[in-house]
């Protein structure tokens, strides 16, 4: 399986800024993802169309939206559908990001509806899961991951191809804090995630990329990528500058 090198630009970058960063990445990568690597960049809705057009100059790279509403169209003021996302040229969408769960109050059930609807609509989905520090310290790590995976994947159609789905494990306490989980934490938690994925989706679990996210940077990406059950990384802050994200892609 190729390593999936993903960037989440969150609420950063206008369209013009996103295009400039993609163009810088294209120059640094000589127009192609390195061998054995695939690139996905999640960008704000307002930059999606322009960034998707610019991303065509990097082979092996695609864009994604950071959110969706689970309907093709309708009276849902302020929301964006998978049809609209695909029309912008994006291949992917994120669901269940911790900022949407914890700041916007999204439930596991709603994350599950979004995941299933996006897959049915032909988007690739990166479902994010992860525990808070309080949950980890109370011994609830496995319960939380199990609940988020079970409900997040509840209505995923059985015929979904393995490459249409990725899981990103992002401990909430490691996001944007500079506190990376230790390699031992990552190995232990990714083993739990893989076991739960096998319970839920059978053999397909081993072909579904499982990414780590949370304070990944050029200095730690290389060692994280060698760990068992780590099929890629999802990078926030350190993906905003082309140079830093390109170093991670090449790590
Ligand atoms: P940071 O890399 O800034 O910790 O963010 C991680 C993240 O939330 C990616 O989705």
PDB file of C-alpha atoms and ligand atoms in Angstrom:
ATOM      1  CA  UNK A   1       0.000   0.000   0.000  1.00  0.00           C
ATOM      2  CA  UNK A   2       1.283   3.494  -0.860  1.00  0.00           C
ATOM      3  CA  UNK A   3       1.755   5.836   2.084  1.00  0.00           C
ATOM      4  CA  UNK A   4      -0.980   8.458   2.090  1.00  0.00           C
ATOM      5  CA  UNK A   5       0.452  11.899   2.834  1.00  0.00           C
ATOM      6  CA  UNK A   6      -2.447  14.164   3.747  1.00  0.00           C
ATOM      7  CA  UNK A   7      -2.634  17.863   4.583  1.00  0.00           C
ATOM      8  CA  UNK A   8      -5.520  19.544   6.378  1.00  0.00           C
ATOM      9  CA  UNK A   9      -5.440  23.294   5.802  1.00  0.00           C
ATOM     10  CA  UNK A  10      -8.380  23.887   8.188  1.00  0.00           C
ATOM     11  CA  UNK A  11      -9.602  27.529   8.065  1.00  0.00           C
ATOM     12  CA  UNK A  12      -6.415  28.851   6.463  1.00  0.00           C
ATOM     13  CA  UNK A  13      -5.760  30.196   2.948  1.00  0.00           C
ATOM     14  CA  UNK A  14      -7.846  32.089   0.420  1.00  0.00           C
ATOM     15  CA  UNK A  15      -8.149  30.608  -3.070  1.00  0.00           C
ATOM     16  CA  UNK A  16      -5.160  32.589  -4.302  1.00  0.00           C
ATOM     17  CA  UNK A  17      -3.045  31.555  -1.306  1.00  0.00           C
ATOM     18  CA  UNK A  18      -4.002  27.900  -1.748  1.00  0.00           C
ATOM     19  CA  UNK A  19      -3.063  27.974  -5.447  1.00  0.00           C
ATOM     20  CA  UNK A  20       0.274  29.614  -4.640  1.00  0.00           C
ATOM     21  CA  UNK A  21       1.081  26.865  -2.113  1.00  0.00           C
ATOM     22  CA  UNK A  22       0.057  24.091  -4.539  1.00  0.00           C
ATOM     23  CA  UNK A  23       2.228  25.654  -7.252  1.00  0.00           C
ATOM     24  CA  UNK A  24       5.196  25.805  -4.875  1.00  0.00           C
ATOM     25  CA  UNK A  25       4.649  22.146  -3.959  1.00  0.00           C
ATOM     26  CA  UNK A  26       4.470  21.208  -7.660  1.00  0.00           C
ATOM     27  CA  UNK A  27       7.824  22.897  -8.286  1.00  0.00           C
ATOM     28  CA  UNK A  28       9.485  21.237  -5.265  1.00  0.00           C
ATOM     29  CA  UNK A  29       8.115  17.802  -6.193  1.00  0.00           C
ATOM     30  CA  UNK A  30       8.910  18.160  -9.908  1.00  0.00           C
ATOM     31  CA  UNK A  31       5.252  17.582 -10.692  1.00  0.00           C
ATOM     32  CA  UNK A  32       4.895  14.152  -9.160  1.00  0.00           C
ATOM     33  CA  UNK A  33       4.342  12.438  -5.833  1.00  0.00           C
ATOM     34  CA  UNK A  34       7.459  10.459  -4.838  1.00  0.00           C
ATOM     35  CA  UNK A  35       7.391   6.725  -5.492  1.00  0.00           C
ATOM     36  CA  UNK A  36       5.271   4.833  -2.971  1.00  0.00           C
ATOM     37  CA  UNK A  37       3.476   8.009  -1.847  1.00  0.00           C
ATOM     38  CA  UNK A  38       0.047   9.450  -2.583  1.00  0.00           C
ATOM     39  CA  UNK A  39      -0.866  13.038  -1.647  1.00  0.00           C
ATOM     40  CA  UNK A  40      -4.250  14.413  -0.531  1.00  0.00           C
ATOM     41  CA  UNK A  41      -4.725  18.058   0.450  1.00  0.00           C
ATOM     42  CA  UNK A  42      -7.911  19.075   2.294  1.00  0.00           C
ATOM     43  CA  UNK A  43      -8.690  22.739   1.650  1.00  0.00           C
ATOM     44  CA  UNK A  44     -11.428  25.218   2.628  1.00  0.00           C
ATOM     45  CA  UNK A  45     -14.521  25.198   0.382  1.00  0.00           C
ATOM     46  CA  UNK A  46     -13.754  28.645  -0.974  1.00  0.00           C
ATOM     47  CA  UNK A  47     -10.383  27.455  -2.300  1.00  0.00           C
ATOM     48  CA  UNK A  48     -11.513  24.025  -3.509  1.00  0.00           C
ATOM     49  CA  UNK A  49     -12.115  24.696  -7.189  1.00  0.00           C
ATOM     50  CA  UNK A  50      -8.952  26.731  -7.751  1.00  0.00           C
ATOM     51  CA  UNK A  51      -6.750  24.420  -5.681  1.00  0.00           C
ATOM     52  CA  UNK A  52      -8.142  21.345  -7.473  1.00  0.00           C
ATOM     53  CA  UNK A  53      -7.285  22.858 -10.860  1.00  0.00           C
ATOM     54  CA  UNK A  54      -3.765  23.717  -9.675  1.00  0.00           C
ATOM     55  CA  UNK A  55      -3.296  20.223  -8.143  1.00  0.00           C
ATOM     56  CA  UNK A  56      -3.549  18.708 -11.648  1.00  0.00           C
ATOM     57  CA  UNK A  57       0.084  19.719 -12.093  1.00  0.00           C
ATOM     58  CA  UNK A  58       1.138  17.121  -9.466  1.00  0.00           C
ATOM     59  CA  UNK A  59       0.562  13.520 -10.506  1.00  0.00           C
ATOM     60  CA  UNK A  60      -0.486  11.276  -7.633  1.00  0.00           C
ATOM     61  CA  UNK A  61      -2.031  14.208  -5.748  1.00  0.00           C
ATOM     62  CA  UNK A  62      -5.643  15.207  -5.226  1.00  0.00           C
ATOM     63  CA  UNK A  63      -7.725  17.602  -3.176  1.00  0.00           C
ATOM     64  CA  UNK A  64     -10.483  17.104  -0.662  1.00  0.00           C
ATOM     65  CA  UNK A  65     -13.130  19.097   1.167  1.00  0.00           C
ATOM     66  CA  UNK A  66     -13.043  19.384   4.950  1.00  0.00           C
ATOM     67  CA  UNK A  67     -16.759  18.782   5.499  1.00  0.00           C
ATOM     68  CA  UNK A  68     -20.023  17.953   3.720  1.00  0.00           C
ATOM     69  CA  UNK A  69     -23.746  17.808   4.354  1.00  0.00           C
ATOM     70  CA  UNK A  70     -25.313  14.376   3.779  1.00  0.00           C
ATOM     71  CA  UNK A  71     -27.763  15.313   1.004  1.00  0.00           C
ATOM     72  CA  UNK A  72     -27.291  16.021  -2.703  1.00  0.00           C
ATOM     73  CA  UNK A  73     -29.188  19.304  -2.552  1.00  0.00           C
ATOM     74  CA  UNK A  74     -31.945  20.925  -0.542  1.00  0.00           C
ATOM     75  CA  UNK A  75     -32.923  23.635   1.912  1.00  0.00           C
ATOM     76  CA  UNK A  76     -29.803  23.416   4.090  1.00  0.00           C
ATOM     77  CA  UNK A  77     -28.594  26.991   4.364  1.00  0.00           C
ATOM     78  CA  UNK A  78     -24.842  27.308   4.507  1.00  0.00           C
ATOM     79  CA  UNK A  79     -24.137  23.658   3.763  1.00  0.00           C
ATOM     80  CA  UNK A  80     -22.242  22.006   0.887  1.00  0.00           C
ATOM     81  CA  UNK A  81     -23.137  18.703  -0.818  1.00  0.00           C
ATOM     82  CA  UNK A  82     -20.918  15.940  -2.236  1.00  0.00           C
ATOM     83  CA  UNK A  83     -22.214  16.833  -5.725  1.00  0.00           C
ATOM     84  CA  UNK A  84     -20.844  20.367  -5.269  1.00  0.00           C
ATOM     85  CA  UNK A  85     -17.568  19.072  -3.871  1.00  0.00           C
ATOM     86  CA  UNK A  86     -17.063  16.738  -6.826  1.00  0.00           C
ATOM     87  CA  UNK A  87     -17.961  19.521  -9.255  1.00  0.00           C
ATOM     88  CA  UNK A  88     -15.042  21.533  -7.811  1.00  0.00           C
ATOM     89  CA  UNK A  89     -12.697  18.716  -8.880  1.00  0.00           C
ATOM     90  CA  UNK A  90     -12.090  17.252  -5.425  1.00  0.00           C
ATOM     91  CA  UNK A  91     -11.769  13.500  -4.837  1.00  0.00           C
ATOM     92  CA  UNK A  92     -11.869  13.359  -1.047  1.00  0.00           C
ATOM     93  CA  UNK A  93     -13.745  14.614   1.992  1.00  0.00           C
ATOM     94  CA  UNK A  94     -12.905  14.540   5.707  1.00  0.00           C
ATOM     95  CA  UNK A  95     -15.465  13.357   8.235  1.00  0.00           C
ATOM     96  CA  UNK A  96     -15.341  13.292  12.017  1.00  0.00           C
ATOM     97  CA  UNK A  97     -12.443  15.701  12.466  1.00  0.00           C
ATOM     98  CA  UNK A  98     -12.020  16.430  16.161  1.00  0.00           C
ATOM     99  CA  UNK A  99     -12.576  20.142  15.627  1.00  0.00           C
ATOM    100  CA  UNK A 100     -15.986  19.383  14.116  1.00  0.00           C
ATOM    101  CA  UNK A 101     -16.807  16.930  16.887  1.00  0.00           C
ATOM    102  CA  UNK A 102     -15.651  19.154  19.740  1.00  0.00           C
ATOM    103  CA  UNK A 103     -16.139  22.746  18.512  1.00  0.00           C
ATOM    104  CA  UNK A 104     -19.155  22.246  16.225  1.00  0.00           C
ATOM    105  CA  UNK A 105     -20.738  19.513  18.347  1.00  0.00           C
ATOM    106  CA  UNK A 106     -21.069  16.804  15.688  1.00  0.00           C
ATOM    107  CA  UNK A 107     -22.294  13.468  17.026  1.00  0.00           C
ATOM    108  CA  UNK A 108     -20.946  10.035  16.119  1.00  0.00           C
ATOM    109  CA  UNK A 109     -24.270   9.334  14.394  1.00  0.00           C
ATOM    110  CA  UNK A 110     -24.038  12.450  12.207  1.00  0.00           C
ATOM    111  CA  UNK A 111     -20.437  11.605  11.322  1.00  0.00           C
ATOM    112  CA  UNK A 112     -21.677   8.158  10.270  1.00  0.00           C
ATOM    113  CA  UNK A 113     -24.404   9.642   8.068  1.00  0.00           C
ATOM    114  CA  UNK A 114     -21.882  11.916   6.382  1.00  0.00           C
ATOM    115  CA  UNK A 115     -19.388   9.098   5.843  1.00  0.00           C
ATOM    116  CA  UNK A 116     -21.948   6.772   4.255  1.00  0.00           C
ATOM    117  CA  UNK A 117     -23.518   9.483   2.105  1.00  0.00           C
ATOM    118  CA  UNK A 118     -20.171  10.759   0.827  1.00  0.00           C
ATOM    119  CA  UNK A 119     -19.087   7.231  -0.138  1.00  0.00           C
ATOM    120  CA  UNK A 120     -22.424   6.580  -1.868  1.00  0.00           C
ATOM    121  CA  UNK A 121     -21.892   9.842  -3.746  1.00  0.00           C
ATOM    122  CA  UNK A 122     -18.531   8.680  -5.095  1.00  0.00           C
ATOM    123  CA  UNK A 123     -16.186  10.668  -2.853  1.00  0.00           C
ATOM    124  CA  UNK A 124     -13.270   9.070  -1.030  1.00  0.00           C
ATOM    125  CA  UNK A 125     -13.649   9.575   2.720  1.00  0.00           C
ATOM    126  CA  UNK A 126     -11.055  10.052   5.428  1.00  0.00           C
ATOM    127  CA  UNK A 127     -12.848   9.335   8.707  1.00  0.00           C
ATOM    128  CA  UNK A 128     -11.055  10.880  11.698  1.00  0.00           C
ATOM    129  CA  UNK A 129     -11.228   9.368  15.162  1.00  0.00           C
ATOM    130  CA  UNK A 130      -9.416  10.058  18.413  1.00  0.00           C
ATOM    131  CA  UNK A 131      -9.767  10.363  22.159  1.00  0.00           C
ATOM    132  CA  UNK A 132      -9.431  13.367  24.457  1.00  0.00           C
ATOM    133  CA  UNK A 133      -6.776  13.383  27.183  1.00  0.00           C
ATOM    134  CA  UNK A 134      -9.484  12.932  29.812  1.00  0.00           C
ATOM    135  CA  UNK A 135     -10.840   9.860  28.014  1.00  0.00           C
ATOM    136  CA  UNK A 136      -7.350   8.357  27.687  1.00  0.00           C
ATOM    137  CA  UNK A 137      -6.545   9.010  31.347  1.00  0.00           C
ATOM    138  CA  UNK A 138      -9.850   7.437  32.421  1.00  0.00           C
ATOM    139  CA  UNK A 139      -8.991   4.207  30.579  1.00  0.00           C
ATOM    140  CA  UNK A 140     -11.600   4.823  27.878  1.00  0.00           C
ATOM    141  CA  UNK A 141      -9.281   4.789  24.855  1.00  0.00           C
ATOM    142  CA  UNK A 142     -10.551   1.545  23.335  1.00  0.00           C
ATOM    143  CA  UNK A 143     -14.215   2.320  24.084  1.00  0.00           C
ATOM    144  CA  UNK A 144     -13.997   5.707  22.404  1.00  0.00           C
ATOM    145  CA  UNK A 145     -12.245   4.363  19.307  1.00  0.00           C
ATOM    146  CA  UNK A 146     -14.701   1.476  19.081  1.00  0.00           C
ATOM    147  CA  UNK A 147     -17.716   3.780  19.343  1.00  0.00           C
ATOM    148  CA  UNK A 148     -16.344   6.279  16.820  1.00  0.00           C
ATOM    149  CA  UNK A 149     -15.422   3.535  14.328  1.00  0.00           C
ATOM    150  CA  UNK A 150     -18.643   1.519  14.727  1.00  0.00           C
ATOM    151  CA  UNK A 151     -20.957   4.501  14.401  1.00  0.00           C
ATOM    152  CA  UNK A 152     -18.737   6.270  11.871  1.00  0.00           C
ATOM    153  CA  UNK A 153     -18.771   3.234   9.567  1.00  0.00           C
ATOM    154  CA  UNK A 154     -22.290   2.031  10.431  1.00  0.00           C
ATOM    155  CA  UNK A 155     -23.991   2.523   7.083  1.00  0.00           C
ATOM    156  CA  UNK A 156     -20.992   2.206   4.787  1.00  0.00           C
ATOM    157  CA  UNK A 157     -22.130   0.157   1.791  1.00  0.00           C
ATOM    158  CA  UNK A 158     -20.553  -3.332   1.738  1.00  0.00           C
ATOM    159  CA  UNK A 159     -19.419  -2.868  -1.869  1.00  0.00           C
ATOM    160  CA  UNK A 160     -17.279   0.195  -0.983  1.00  0.00           C
ATOM    161  CA  UNK A 161     -13.810  -0.388  -2.478  1.00  0.00           C
ATOM    162  CA  UNK A 162     -10.970  -0.345   0.085  1.00  0.00           C
ATOM    163  CA  UNK A 163      -9.281   2.636  -1.601  1.00  0.00           C
ATOM    164  CA  UNK A 164     -12.417   4.772  -1.134  1.00  0.00           C
ATOM    165  CA  UNK A 165     -11.924   4.901   2.622  1.00  0.00           C
ATOM    166  CA  UNK A 166      -9.125   5.905   4.970  1.00  0.00           C
ATOM    167  CA  UNK A 167      -9.112   6.180   8.756  1.00  0.00           C
ATOM    168  CA  UNK A 168      -7.082   8.895  10.491  1.00  0.00           C
ATOM    169  CA  UNK A 169      -6.291   8.397  14.168  1.00  0.00           C
ATOM    170  CA  UNK A 170      -5.720  11.811  15.708  1.00  0.00           C
ATOM    171  CA  UNK A 171      -5.512  11.992  19.508  1.00  0.00           C
ATOM    172  CA  UNK A 172      -7.268  15.236  20.412  1.00  0.00           C
ATOM    173  CA  UNK A 173      -4.536  16.132  22.916  1.00  0.00           C
ATOM    174  CA  UNK A 174      -1.885  15.994  20.173  1.00  0.00           C
ATOM    175  CA  UNK A 175      -3.646  18.274  17.681  1.00  0.00           C
ATOM    176  CA  UNK A 176      -2.076  21.700  17.351  1.00  0.00           C
ATOM    177  CA  UNK A 177      -0.380  21.333  20.733  1.00  0.00           C
ATOM    178  CA  UNK A 178       3.113  20.359  19.622  1.00  0.00           C
ATOM    179  CA  UNK A 179       2.597  17.230  21.776  1.00  0.00           C
ATOM    180  CA  UNK A 180       3.064  14.249  19.484  1.00  0.00           C
ATOM    181  CA  UNK A 181       2.046  10.860  20.777  1.00  0.00           C
ATOM    182  CA  UNK A 182       5.149   8.770  21.452  1.00  0.00           C
ATOM    183  CA  UNK A 183       6.003   6.093  18.921  1.00  0.00           C
ATOM    184  CA  UNK A 184       4.965   3.486  21.509  1.00  0.00           C
ATOM    185  CA  UNK A 185       1.576   5.208  21.946  1.00  0.00           C
ATOM    186  CA  UNK A 186       1.083   5.252  18.182  1.00  0.00           C
ATOM    187  CA  UNK A 187       1.996   1.573  17.727  1.00  0.00           C
ATOM    188  CA  UNK A 188      -0.270   0.533  20.582  1.00  0.00           C
ATOM    189  CA  UNK A 189      -3.223   2.638  19.484  1.00  0.00           C
ATOM    190  CA  UNK A 190      -2.905   1.822  15.775  1.00  0.00           C
ATOM    191  CA  UNK A 191      -2.933  -1.907  16.666  1.00  0.00           C
ATOM    192  CA  UNK A 192      -6.212  -1.345  18.530  1.00  0.00           C
ATOM    193  CA  UNK A 193      -7.644   0.600  15.582  1.00  0.00           C
ATOM    194  CA  UNK A 194      -6.653  -2.113  13.092  1.00  0.00           C
ATOM    195  CA  UNK A 195      -8.194  -4.812  15.271  1.00  0.00           C
ATOM    196  CA  UNK A 196     -11.450  -2.847  15.534  1.00  0.00           C
ATOM    197  CA  UNK A 197     -11.414  -2.176  11.787  1.00  0.00           C
ATOM    198  CA  UNK A 198     -11.066  -5.936  11.144  1.00  0.00           C
ATOM    199  CA  UNK A 199     -14.048  -6.618  13.425  1.00  0.00           C
ATOM    200  CA  UNK A 200     -16.110  -4.091  11.511  1.00  0.00           C
ATOM    201  CA  UNK A 201     -15.025  -4.550   7.896  1.00  0.00           C
ATOM    202  CA  UNK A 202     -13.274  -7.922   7.763  1.00  0.00           C
ATOM    203  CA  UNK A 203     -10.368  -8.475   5.375  1.00  0.00           C
ATOM    204  CA  UNK A 204     -10.839  -5.036   3.795  1.00  0.00           C
ATOM    205  CA  UNK A 205      -9.416  -3.545   6.999  1.00  0.00           C
ATOM    206  CA  UNK A 206      -5.896  -4.507   5.944  1.00  0.00           C
ATOM    207  CA  UNK A 207      -6.221  -2.642   2.632  1.00  0.00           C
ATOM    208  CA  UNK A 208      -7.728   0.480   4.231  1.00  0.00           C
ATOM    209  CA  UNK A 209      -5.053   3.081   5.049  1.00  0.00           C
ATOM    210  CA  UNK A 210      -4.750   4.001   8.727  1.00  0.00           C
ATOM    211  CA  UNK A 211      -3.095   7.398   9.194  1.00  0.00           C
ATOM    212  CA  UNK A 212      -1.652   9.123  12.238  1.00  0.00           C
ATOM    213  CA  UNK A 213      -2.284  12.827  12.847  1.00  0.00           C
ATOM    214  CA  UNK A 214      -1.336  15.243  15.630  1.00  0.00           C
ATOM    215  CA  UNK A 215       1.693  17.549  15.596  1.00  0.00           C
ATOM    216  CA  UNK A 216       3.359  15.706  12.697  1.00  0.00           C
ATOM    217  CA  UNK A 217       6.284  17.759  11.382  1.00  0.00           C
ATOM    218  CA  UNK A 218       9.351  17.258   9.177  1.00  0.00           C
ATOM    219  CA  UNK A 219      11.424  16.200  12.197  1.00  0.00           C
ATOM    220  CA  UNK A 220       9.165  13.316  13.299  1.00  0.00           C
ATOM    221  CA  UNK A 221       7.346  12.228  10.098  1.00  0.00           C
ATOM    222  CA  UNK A 222      10.055   9.813   8.927  1.00  0.00           C
ATOM    223  CA  UNK A 223      10.090   7.797  12.124  1.00  0.00           C
ATOM    224  CA  UNK A 224       6.277   7.782  12.481  1.00  0.00           C
ATOM    225  CA  UNK A 225       5.952   6.432   8.924  1.00  0.00           C
ATOM    226  CA  UNK A 226       8.090   3.391   9.757  1.00  0.00           C
ATOM    227  CA  UNK A 227       5.784   2.250  12.585  1.00  0.00           C
ATOM    228  CA  UNK A 228       3.569  -0.833  12.298  1.00  0.00           C
ATOM    229  CA  UNK A 229       0.064  -0.097  11.036  1.00  0.00           C
ATOM    230  CA  UNK A 230       0.915   3.483  10.024  1.00  0.00           C
ATOM    231  CA  UNK A 231      -0.060   3.919   6.369  1.00  0.00           C
ATOM    232  CA  UNK A 232       0.334   7.671   6.216  1.00  0.00           C
ATOM    233  CA  UNK A 233       0.030  10.934   8.114  1.00  0.00           C
ATOM    234  CA  UNK A 234      -2.564  13.716   8.335  1.00  0.00           C
ATOM    235  CA  UNK A 235      -0.808  17.017   8.913  1.00  0.00           C
ATOM    236  CA  UNK A 236      -2.280  20.332  10.068  1.00  0.00           C
ATOM    237  CA  UNK A 237       0.039  23.215  10.979  1.00  0.00           C
ATOM    238  CA  UNK A 238       3.154  21.813   9.318  1.00  0.00           C
ATOM    239  CA  UNK A 239       1.315  21.380   5.998  1.00  0.00           C
ATOM    240  CA  UNK A 240       0.568  25.070   5.528  1.00  0.00           C
ATOM    241  CA  UNK A 241       3.989  25.904   4.096  1.00  0.00           C
ATOM    242  CA  UNK A 242       4.899  24.100   0.879  1.00  0.00           C
ATOM    243  CA  UNK A 243       8.468  23.541   1.984  1.00  0.00           C
ATOM    244  CA  UNK A 244       7.545  21.940   5.280  1.00  0.00           C
ATOM    245  CA  UNK A 245       4.798  19.712   3.802  1.00  0.00           C
ATOM    246  CA  UNK A 246       7.082  18.687   0.919  1.00  0.00           C
ATOM    247  CA  UNK A 247       9.747  17.662   3.454  1.00  0.00           C
ATOM    248  CA  UNK A 248       7.125  15.514   5.188  1.00  0.00           C
ATOM    249  CA  UNK A 249       6.021  14.009   1.855  1.00  0.00           C
ATOM    250  CA  UNK A 250       9.650  13.076   1.160  1.00  0.00           C
ATOM    251  CA  UNK A 251      10.344  11.876   4.715  1.00  0.00           C
TER     252      UNK A 251
HETATM  253  P1  LIG B   1      -1.630  19.571  13.715  1.00  0.00           P
HETATM  254  O1  LIG B   1      -0.721  18.827  12.742  1.00  0.00           O
HETATM  255  O2  LIG B   1      -1.563  21.049  13.564  1.00  0.00           O
HETATM  256  O3  LIG B   1      -1.451  19.065  15.105  1.00  0.00           O
HETATM  257  O4  LIG B   1      -3.138  19.184  13.275  1.00  0.00           O
HETATM  258  C1  LIG B   1      -3.478  17.862  13.099  1.00  0.00           C
HETATM  259  C2  LIG B   1      -4.821  17.801  12.476  1.00  0.00           C
HETATM  260  O5  LIG B   1      -5.816  18.143  13.084  1.00  0.00           O
HETATM  261  C3  LIG B   1      -4.910  17.355  11.089  1.00  0.00           C
HETATM  262  O6  LIG B   1      -6.222  17.059  10.743  1.00  0.00           O
END
